[in-house]
Tab-separated table of C-alpha atoms in Angstrom:
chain	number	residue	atom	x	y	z
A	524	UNK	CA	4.723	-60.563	106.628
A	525	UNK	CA	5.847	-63.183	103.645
A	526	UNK	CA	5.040	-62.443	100.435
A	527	UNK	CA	2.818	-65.692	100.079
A	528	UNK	CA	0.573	-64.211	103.206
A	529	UNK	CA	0.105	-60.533	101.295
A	530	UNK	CA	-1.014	-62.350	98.429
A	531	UNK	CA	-3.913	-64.184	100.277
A	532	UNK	CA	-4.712	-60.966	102.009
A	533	UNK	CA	-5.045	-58.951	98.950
A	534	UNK	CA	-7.155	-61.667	97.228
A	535	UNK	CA	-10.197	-61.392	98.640
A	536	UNK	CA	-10.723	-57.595	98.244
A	537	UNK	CA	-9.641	-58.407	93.886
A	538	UNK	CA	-12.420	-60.940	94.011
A	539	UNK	CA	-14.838	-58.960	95.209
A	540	UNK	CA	-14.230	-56.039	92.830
A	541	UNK	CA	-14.217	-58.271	90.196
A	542	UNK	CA	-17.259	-59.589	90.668
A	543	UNK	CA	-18.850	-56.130	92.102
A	544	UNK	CA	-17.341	-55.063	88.113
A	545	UNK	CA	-18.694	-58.009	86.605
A	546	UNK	CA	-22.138	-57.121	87.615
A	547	UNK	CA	-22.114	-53.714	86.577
A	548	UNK	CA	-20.933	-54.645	83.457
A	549	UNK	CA	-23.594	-57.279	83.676
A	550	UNK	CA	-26.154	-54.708	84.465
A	551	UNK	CA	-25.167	-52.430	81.891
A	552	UNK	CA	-25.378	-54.436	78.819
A	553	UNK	CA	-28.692	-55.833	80.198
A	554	UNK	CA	-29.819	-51.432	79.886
A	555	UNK	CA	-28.806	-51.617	76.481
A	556	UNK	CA	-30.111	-54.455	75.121
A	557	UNK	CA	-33.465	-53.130	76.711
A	558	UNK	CA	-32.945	-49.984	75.280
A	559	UNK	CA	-32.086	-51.623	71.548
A	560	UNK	CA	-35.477	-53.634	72.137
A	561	UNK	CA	-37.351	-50.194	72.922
A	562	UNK	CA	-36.036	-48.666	69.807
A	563	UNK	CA	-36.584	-51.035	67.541
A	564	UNK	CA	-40.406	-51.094	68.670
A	565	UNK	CA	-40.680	-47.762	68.111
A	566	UNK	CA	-39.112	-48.067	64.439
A	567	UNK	CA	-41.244	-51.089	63.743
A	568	UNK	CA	-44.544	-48.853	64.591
A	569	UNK	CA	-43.035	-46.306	62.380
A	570	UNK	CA	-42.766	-48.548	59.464
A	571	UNK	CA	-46.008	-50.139	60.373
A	572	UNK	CA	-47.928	-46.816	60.097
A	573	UNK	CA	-46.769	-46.195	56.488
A	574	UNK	CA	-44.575	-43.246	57.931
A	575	UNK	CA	-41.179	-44.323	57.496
A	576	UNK	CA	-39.044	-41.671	55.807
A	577	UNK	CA	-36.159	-43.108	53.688
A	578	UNK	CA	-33.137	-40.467	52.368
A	579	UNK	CA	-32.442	-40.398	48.428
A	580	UNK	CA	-28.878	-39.963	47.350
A	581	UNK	CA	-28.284	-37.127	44.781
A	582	UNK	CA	-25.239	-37.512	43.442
A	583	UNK	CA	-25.386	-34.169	41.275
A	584	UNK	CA	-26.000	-30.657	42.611
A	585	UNK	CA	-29.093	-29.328	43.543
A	586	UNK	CA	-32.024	-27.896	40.761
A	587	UNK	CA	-34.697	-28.881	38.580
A	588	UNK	CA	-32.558	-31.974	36.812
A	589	UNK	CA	-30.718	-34.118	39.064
A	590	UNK	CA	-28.762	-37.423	39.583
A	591	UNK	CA	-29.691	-39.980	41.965
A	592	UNK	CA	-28.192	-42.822	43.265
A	593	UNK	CA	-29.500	-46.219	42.109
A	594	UNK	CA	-31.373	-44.218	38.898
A	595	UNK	CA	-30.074	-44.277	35.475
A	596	UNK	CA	-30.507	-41.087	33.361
A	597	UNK	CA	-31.545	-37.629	34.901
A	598	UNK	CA	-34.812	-37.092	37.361
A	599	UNK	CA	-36.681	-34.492	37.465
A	600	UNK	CA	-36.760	-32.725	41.020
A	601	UNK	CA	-40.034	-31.007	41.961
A	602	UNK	CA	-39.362	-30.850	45.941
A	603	UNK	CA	-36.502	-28.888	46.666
A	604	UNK	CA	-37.130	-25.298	48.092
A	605	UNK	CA	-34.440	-24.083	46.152
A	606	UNK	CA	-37.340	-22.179	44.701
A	607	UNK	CA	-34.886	-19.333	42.620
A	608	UNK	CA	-32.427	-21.888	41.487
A	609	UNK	CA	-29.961	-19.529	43.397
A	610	UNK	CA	-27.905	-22.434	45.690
A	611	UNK	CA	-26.185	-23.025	41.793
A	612	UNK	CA	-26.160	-19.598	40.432
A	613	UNK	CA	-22.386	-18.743	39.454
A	614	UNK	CA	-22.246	-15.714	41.482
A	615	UNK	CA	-23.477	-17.334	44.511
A	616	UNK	CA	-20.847	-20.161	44.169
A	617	UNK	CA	-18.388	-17.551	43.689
A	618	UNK	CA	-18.691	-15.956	46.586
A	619	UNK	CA	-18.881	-18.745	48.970
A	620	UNK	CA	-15.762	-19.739	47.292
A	621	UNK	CA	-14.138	-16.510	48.045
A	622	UNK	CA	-15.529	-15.943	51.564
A	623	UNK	CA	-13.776	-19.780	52.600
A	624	UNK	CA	-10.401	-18.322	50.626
A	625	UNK	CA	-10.740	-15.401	52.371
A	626	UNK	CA	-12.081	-16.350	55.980
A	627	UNK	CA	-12.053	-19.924	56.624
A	628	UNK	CA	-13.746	-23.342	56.671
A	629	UNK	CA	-15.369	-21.852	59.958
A	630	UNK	CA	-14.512	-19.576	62.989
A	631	UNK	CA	-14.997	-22.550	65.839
A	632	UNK	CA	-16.660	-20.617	68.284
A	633	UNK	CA	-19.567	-18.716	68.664
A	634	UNK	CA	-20.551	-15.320	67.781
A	635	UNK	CA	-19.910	-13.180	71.277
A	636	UNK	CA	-16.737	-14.804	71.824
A	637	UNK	CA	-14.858	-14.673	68.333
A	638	UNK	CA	-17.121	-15.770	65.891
A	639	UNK	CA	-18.211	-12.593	64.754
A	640	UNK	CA	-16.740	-11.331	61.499
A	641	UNK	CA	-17.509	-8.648	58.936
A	642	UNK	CA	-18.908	-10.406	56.705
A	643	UNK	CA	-21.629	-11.923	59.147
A	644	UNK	CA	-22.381	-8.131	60.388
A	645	UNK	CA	-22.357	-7.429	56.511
A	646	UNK	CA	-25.057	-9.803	56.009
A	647	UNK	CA	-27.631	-9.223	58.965
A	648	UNK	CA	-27.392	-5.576	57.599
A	649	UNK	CA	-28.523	-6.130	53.809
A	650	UNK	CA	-31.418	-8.833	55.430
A	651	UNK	CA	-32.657	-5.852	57.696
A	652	UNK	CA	-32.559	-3.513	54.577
A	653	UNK	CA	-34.150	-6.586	52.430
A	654	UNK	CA	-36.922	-6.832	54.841
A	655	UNK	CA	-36.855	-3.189	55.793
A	656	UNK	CA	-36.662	-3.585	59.478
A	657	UNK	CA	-34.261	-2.384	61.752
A	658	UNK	CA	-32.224	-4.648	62.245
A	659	UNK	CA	-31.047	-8.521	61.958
A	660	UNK	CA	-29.611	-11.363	63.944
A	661	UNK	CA	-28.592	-14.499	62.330
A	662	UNK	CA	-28.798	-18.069	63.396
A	663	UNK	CA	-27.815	-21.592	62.699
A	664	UNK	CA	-31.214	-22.027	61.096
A	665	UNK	CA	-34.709	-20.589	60.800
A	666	UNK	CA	-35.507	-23.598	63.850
A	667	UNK	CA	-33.097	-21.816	66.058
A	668	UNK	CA	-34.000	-18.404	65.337
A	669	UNK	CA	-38.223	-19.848	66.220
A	670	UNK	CA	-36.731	-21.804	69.367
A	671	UNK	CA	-34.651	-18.615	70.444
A	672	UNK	CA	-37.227	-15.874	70.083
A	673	UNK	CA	-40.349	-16.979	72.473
A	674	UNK	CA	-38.795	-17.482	75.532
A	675	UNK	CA	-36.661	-14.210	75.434
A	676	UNK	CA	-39.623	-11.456	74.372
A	677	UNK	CA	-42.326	-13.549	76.217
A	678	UNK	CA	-42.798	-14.166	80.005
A	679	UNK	CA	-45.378	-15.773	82.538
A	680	UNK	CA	-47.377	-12.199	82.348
A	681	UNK	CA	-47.758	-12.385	78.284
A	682	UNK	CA	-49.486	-14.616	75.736
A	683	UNK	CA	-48.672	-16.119	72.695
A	684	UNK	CA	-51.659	-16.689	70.360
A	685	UNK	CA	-50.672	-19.683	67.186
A	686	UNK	CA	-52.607	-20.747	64.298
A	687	UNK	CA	-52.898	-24.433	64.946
A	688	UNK	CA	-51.135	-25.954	62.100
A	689	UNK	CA	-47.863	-23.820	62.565
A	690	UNK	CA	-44.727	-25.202	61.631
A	691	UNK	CA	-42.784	-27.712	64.252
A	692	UNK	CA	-40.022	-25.027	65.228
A	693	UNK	CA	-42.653	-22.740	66.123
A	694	UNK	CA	-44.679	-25.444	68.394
A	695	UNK	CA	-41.560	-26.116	69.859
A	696	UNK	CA	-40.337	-22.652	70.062
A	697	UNK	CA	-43.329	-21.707	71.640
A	698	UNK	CA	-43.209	-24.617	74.220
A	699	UNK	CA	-39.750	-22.859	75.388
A	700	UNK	CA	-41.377	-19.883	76.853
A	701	UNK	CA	-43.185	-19.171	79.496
A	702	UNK	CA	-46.269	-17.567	78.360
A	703	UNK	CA	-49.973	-18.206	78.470
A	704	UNK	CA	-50.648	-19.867	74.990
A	705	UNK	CA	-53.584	-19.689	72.879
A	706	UNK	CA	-54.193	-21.527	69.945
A	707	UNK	CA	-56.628	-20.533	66.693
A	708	UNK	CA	-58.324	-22.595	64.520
A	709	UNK	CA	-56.087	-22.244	61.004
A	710	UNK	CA	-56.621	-18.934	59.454
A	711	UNK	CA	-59.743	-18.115	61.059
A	712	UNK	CA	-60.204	-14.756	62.182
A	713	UNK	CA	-63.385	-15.291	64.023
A	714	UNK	CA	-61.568	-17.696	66.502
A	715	UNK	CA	-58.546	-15.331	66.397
A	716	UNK	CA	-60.719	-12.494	67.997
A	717	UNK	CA	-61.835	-15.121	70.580
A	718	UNK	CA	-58.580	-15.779	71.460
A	719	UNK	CA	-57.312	-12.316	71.463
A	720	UNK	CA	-60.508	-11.514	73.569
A	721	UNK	CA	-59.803	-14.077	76.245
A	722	UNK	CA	-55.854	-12.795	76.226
A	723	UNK	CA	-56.969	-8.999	77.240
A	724	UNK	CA	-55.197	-8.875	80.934
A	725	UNK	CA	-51.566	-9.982	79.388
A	726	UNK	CA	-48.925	-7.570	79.203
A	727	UNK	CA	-47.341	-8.477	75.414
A	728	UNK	CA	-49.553	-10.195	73.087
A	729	UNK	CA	-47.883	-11.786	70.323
A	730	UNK	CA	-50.168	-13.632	67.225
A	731	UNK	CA	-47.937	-16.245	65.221
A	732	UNK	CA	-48.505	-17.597	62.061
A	733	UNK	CA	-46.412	-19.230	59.075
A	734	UNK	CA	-46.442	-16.383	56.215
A	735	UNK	CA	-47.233	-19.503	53.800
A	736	UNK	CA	-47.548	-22.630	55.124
A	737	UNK	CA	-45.591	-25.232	54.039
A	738	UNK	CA	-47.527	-28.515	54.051
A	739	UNK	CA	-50.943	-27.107	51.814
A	740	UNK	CA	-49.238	-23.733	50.336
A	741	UNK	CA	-51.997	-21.930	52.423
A	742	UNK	CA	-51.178	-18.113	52.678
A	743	UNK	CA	-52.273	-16.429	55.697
A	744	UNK	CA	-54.878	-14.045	55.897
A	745	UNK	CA	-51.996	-10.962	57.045
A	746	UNK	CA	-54.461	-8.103	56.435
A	747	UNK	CA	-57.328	-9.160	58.650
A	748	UNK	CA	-54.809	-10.783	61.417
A	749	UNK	CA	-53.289	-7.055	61.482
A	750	UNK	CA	-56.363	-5.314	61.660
A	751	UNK	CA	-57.317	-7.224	64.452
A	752	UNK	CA	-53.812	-6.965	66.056
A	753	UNK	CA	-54.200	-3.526	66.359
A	754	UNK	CA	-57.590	-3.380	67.184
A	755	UNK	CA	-57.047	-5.679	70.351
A	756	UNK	CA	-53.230	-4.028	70.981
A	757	UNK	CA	-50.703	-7.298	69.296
A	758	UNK	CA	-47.944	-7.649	67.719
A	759	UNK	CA	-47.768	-10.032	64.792
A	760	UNK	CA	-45.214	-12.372	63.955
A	761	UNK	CA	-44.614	-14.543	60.803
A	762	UNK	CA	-42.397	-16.943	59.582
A	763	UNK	CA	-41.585	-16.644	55.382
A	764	UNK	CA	-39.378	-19.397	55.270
A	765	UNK	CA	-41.580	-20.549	52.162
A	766	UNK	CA	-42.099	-16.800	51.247
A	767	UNK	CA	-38.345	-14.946	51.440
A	768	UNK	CA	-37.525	-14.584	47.943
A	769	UNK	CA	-39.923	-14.616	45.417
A	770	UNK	CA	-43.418	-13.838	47.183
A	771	UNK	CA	-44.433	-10.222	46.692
A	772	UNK	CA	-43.375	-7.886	43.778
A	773	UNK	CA	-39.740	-7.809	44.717
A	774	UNK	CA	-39.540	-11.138	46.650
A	775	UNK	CA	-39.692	-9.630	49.965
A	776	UNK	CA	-42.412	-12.288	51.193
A	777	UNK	CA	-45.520	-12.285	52.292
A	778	UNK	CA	-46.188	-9.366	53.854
A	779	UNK	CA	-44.851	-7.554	50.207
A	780	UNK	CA	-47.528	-9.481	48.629
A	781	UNK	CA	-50.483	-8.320	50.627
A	782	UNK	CA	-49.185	-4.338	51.195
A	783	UNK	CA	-48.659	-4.954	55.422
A	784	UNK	CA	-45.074	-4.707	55.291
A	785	UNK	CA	-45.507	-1.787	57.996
A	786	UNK	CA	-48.191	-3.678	60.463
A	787	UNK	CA	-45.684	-6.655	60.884
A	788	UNK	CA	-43.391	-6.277	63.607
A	789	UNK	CA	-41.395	-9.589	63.883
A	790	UNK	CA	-39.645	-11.928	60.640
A	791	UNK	CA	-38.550	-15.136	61.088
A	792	UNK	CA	-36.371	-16.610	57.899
A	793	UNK	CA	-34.301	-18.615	56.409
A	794	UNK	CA	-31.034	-18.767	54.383
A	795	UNK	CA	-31.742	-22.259	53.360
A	796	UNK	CA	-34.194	-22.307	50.589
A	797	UNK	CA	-34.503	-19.409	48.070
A	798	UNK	CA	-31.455	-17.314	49.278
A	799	UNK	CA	-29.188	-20.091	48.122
A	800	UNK	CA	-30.040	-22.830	49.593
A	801	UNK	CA	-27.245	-23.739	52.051
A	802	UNK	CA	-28.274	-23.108	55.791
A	803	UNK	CA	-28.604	-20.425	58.454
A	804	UNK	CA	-32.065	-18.300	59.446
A	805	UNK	CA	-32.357	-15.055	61.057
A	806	UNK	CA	-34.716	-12.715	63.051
A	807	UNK	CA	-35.800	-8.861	61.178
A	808	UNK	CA	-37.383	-6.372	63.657
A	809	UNK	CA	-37.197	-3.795	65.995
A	810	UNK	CA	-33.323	-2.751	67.089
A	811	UNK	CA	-34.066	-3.411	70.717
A	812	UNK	CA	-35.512	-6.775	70.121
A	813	UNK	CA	-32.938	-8.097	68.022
A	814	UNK	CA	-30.540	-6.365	70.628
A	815	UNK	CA	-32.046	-8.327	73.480
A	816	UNK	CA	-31.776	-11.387	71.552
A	817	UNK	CA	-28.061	-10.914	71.459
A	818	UNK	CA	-27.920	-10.901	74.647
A	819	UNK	CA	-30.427	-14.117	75.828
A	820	UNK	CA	-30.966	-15.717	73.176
A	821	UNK	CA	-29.817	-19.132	73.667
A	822	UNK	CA	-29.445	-20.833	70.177
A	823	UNK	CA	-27.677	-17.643	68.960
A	824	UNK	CA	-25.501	-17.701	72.125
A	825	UNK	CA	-24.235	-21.493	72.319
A	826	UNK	CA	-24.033	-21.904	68.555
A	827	UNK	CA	-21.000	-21.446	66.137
A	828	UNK	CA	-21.080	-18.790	63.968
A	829	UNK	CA	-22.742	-19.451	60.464
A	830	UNK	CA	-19.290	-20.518	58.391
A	831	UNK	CA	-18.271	-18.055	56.044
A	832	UNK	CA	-18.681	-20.097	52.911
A	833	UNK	CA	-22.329	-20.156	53.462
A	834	UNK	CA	-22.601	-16.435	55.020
A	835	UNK	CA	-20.688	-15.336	51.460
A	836	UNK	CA	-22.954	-17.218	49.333
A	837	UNK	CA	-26.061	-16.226	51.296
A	838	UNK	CA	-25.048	-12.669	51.010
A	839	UNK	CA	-24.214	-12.668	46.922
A	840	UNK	CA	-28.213	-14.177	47.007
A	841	UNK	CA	-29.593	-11.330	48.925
A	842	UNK	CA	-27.272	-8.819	47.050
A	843	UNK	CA	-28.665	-9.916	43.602
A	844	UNK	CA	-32.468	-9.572	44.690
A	845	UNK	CA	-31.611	-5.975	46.168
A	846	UNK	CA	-30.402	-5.283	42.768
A	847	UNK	CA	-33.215	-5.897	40.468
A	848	UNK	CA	-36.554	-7.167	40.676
A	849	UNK	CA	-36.438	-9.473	38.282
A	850	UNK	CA	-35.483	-12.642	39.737
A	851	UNK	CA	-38.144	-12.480	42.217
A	852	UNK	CA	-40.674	-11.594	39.335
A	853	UNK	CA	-40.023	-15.186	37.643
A	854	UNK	CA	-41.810	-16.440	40.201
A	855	UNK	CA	-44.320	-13.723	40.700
A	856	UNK	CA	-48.290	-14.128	41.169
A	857	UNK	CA	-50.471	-13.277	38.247
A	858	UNK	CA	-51.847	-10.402	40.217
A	859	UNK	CA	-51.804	-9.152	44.174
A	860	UNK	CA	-55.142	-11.176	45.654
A	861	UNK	CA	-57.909	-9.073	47.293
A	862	UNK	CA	-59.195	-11.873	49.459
A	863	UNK	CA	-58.464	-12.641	52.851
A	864	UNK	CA	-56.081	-15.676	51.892
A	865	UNK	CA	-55.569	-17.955	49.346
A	866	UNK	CA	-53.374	-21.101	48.653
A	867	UNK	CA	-50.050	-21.336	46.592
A	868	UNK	CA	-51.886	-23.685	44.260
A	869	UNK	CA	-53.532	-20.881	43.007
A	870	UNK	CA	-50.826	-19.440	41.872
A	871	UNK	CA	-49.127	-19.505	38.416
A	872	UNK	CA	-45.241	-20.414	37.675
């Protein structure tokens, strides 16, 4: 065959995958410029509705004076949770500067693999002793230890009873699991015993609620939602994000404050807002929960290990609370309320 026949014979199979390619191609930028169109509807409505939420620039370090981009002179900050000033206290940044000499920027991998040093095992056992419960499991944040608890200690046969304005994480920790969910009116009791009446054939019962919640500063009502936990056979759950720190005589949270320390099996926390402010959560309670978690829990198991910059600074925080009382006591309520629950506006800084 000449070489001017191949040519004509292997032309009309190019031209066709050409083409076939210049549809596709065709095709594909007509997905994204429908996709671009459906995104920037949906950021429209967002900015229609008032909602939009735009990021200031601080160009200082966190606390109660700070710099901000495109603001001349110093601002005062009133909305960090850095409630203990503790993400700049000299000893914190110490250690985090020692744990990176000493460890690394990170351990690039995850904790059952090789991401699992001393210092993180170090850590989860001064939280457990913090929050005296048996023992600890950390996580990439308080979201991941809410979306990796549910859907290991609850199944199809158990329930899962949440006050209705419960933060995100737990909503969508919550919709993870399988369990039959029940939702109470916010911090009433009344409609709690409903709910724990209609939830009598499960096998685990499990009553969630934010320790204090962070939208209103509500605190929940932890003596009357134990008393009917153990009337009706649950186990009680809270999340002290807003609490860890500074709630209760020695900052042990919201279950310190109102003396049910004892009826409250399951903590959810964070690392990220009093106990120096970096990142990182964790679960406190019973050894063979936290052990199971180790072993299913997904957001602990596909994560990398907390890096040990944060895991040293987050442990100098926790260390300096252990030691004395009286950071926790700057921030301390007035006196220990009697009532069923009360708001954070109520209380005195």
């Amino acid at each position: 065959m000449s070489l001017r026949a191949l040519i004509r014979q292997l032309r009309t199979p190019l031209r066709a995958v050409l083409r076939s390619r210049t549809l596709i191609t065709g095709r594909t930028y007509g997905a994204v410029a429908h996709a671009r169109s459906v995104l920037e509807s949906e950021l429209d409505a967002i900015r229609a509705a008032g909602t939009w939420k735009g990021e200031r620039v601080i160009t200082s370090k966190q606390g109660a004076h700070i710099s901000v981009d495109g603001s001349s002179g110093d601002i005062l900050n009133f909305c960090a949770n850095n409630y203990l000033g503790l993400s700049s206290h000299p000893e914190v940044i110490q250690a985090g500067i020692e744990a990176l000499q000493k460890y690394g920027a990170g351990l690039s991998s995850v904790r059952f693999i090789c991401g699992t040093q001393d210092l993180h095992k170090n850590l989860e056992q001064k939280l457990a002793q913090f929050h005296e419960r048996d023992d600890c499991i950390l996580y990439a944040s308080c979201f991941d230890a809410n979306a990796g608890l549910f859907e290991v200690l609850l199944g199809p046969e158990d329930a899962v009873i949440s006050d209705e304005l419960n933060h995100a994480s737990i909503i969508d920790g919550i919709r993870l699991c399988k369990a039959k969910r029940f939702r109470y009116k916010h911090m009433n009791l009344k409609d709690l015993e409903e709910k724990l009446k209609e939830s009598q054939s499960s096998r685990l019962r499990l009553v969630v609620t934010d320790g204090v919640f962070s939208m209103d500063g509500d605190v929940a009502p932890l003596v009357g939602i134990c008393d009917l936990a153990e009337q009706y056979g649950a186990l009680v759950f809270i999340d002290e994000c807003h609490a860890t720190g500074f709630l209760g005589p020695r900052g042990r949270g919201t279950d310190e404050l109102l003396g049910v320390m004892d009826r409250v099996h399951i903590v959810n926390s964070t690392l990220g807002k009093a106990l120096g402010g970096a990142a990182g959560g964790y679960t406190v309670g019973p050894k063979s929960l936290i052990e199971l978690l180790r072993q299913r829990s997904r957001p602990y198991l596909f994560s990398n290990s907390l890096p040990p910059p944060v895991v040293g600074s987050a442990t100098r925080a926790v260390e300096l609370l252990l030691a004395s009382n009286e950071i926790a006591q700057s921030m301390a309520l007035p006196q220990k309320p009697t009532f069923s629950g009360f708001t954070m506006r109520d209380t005195i800084f």
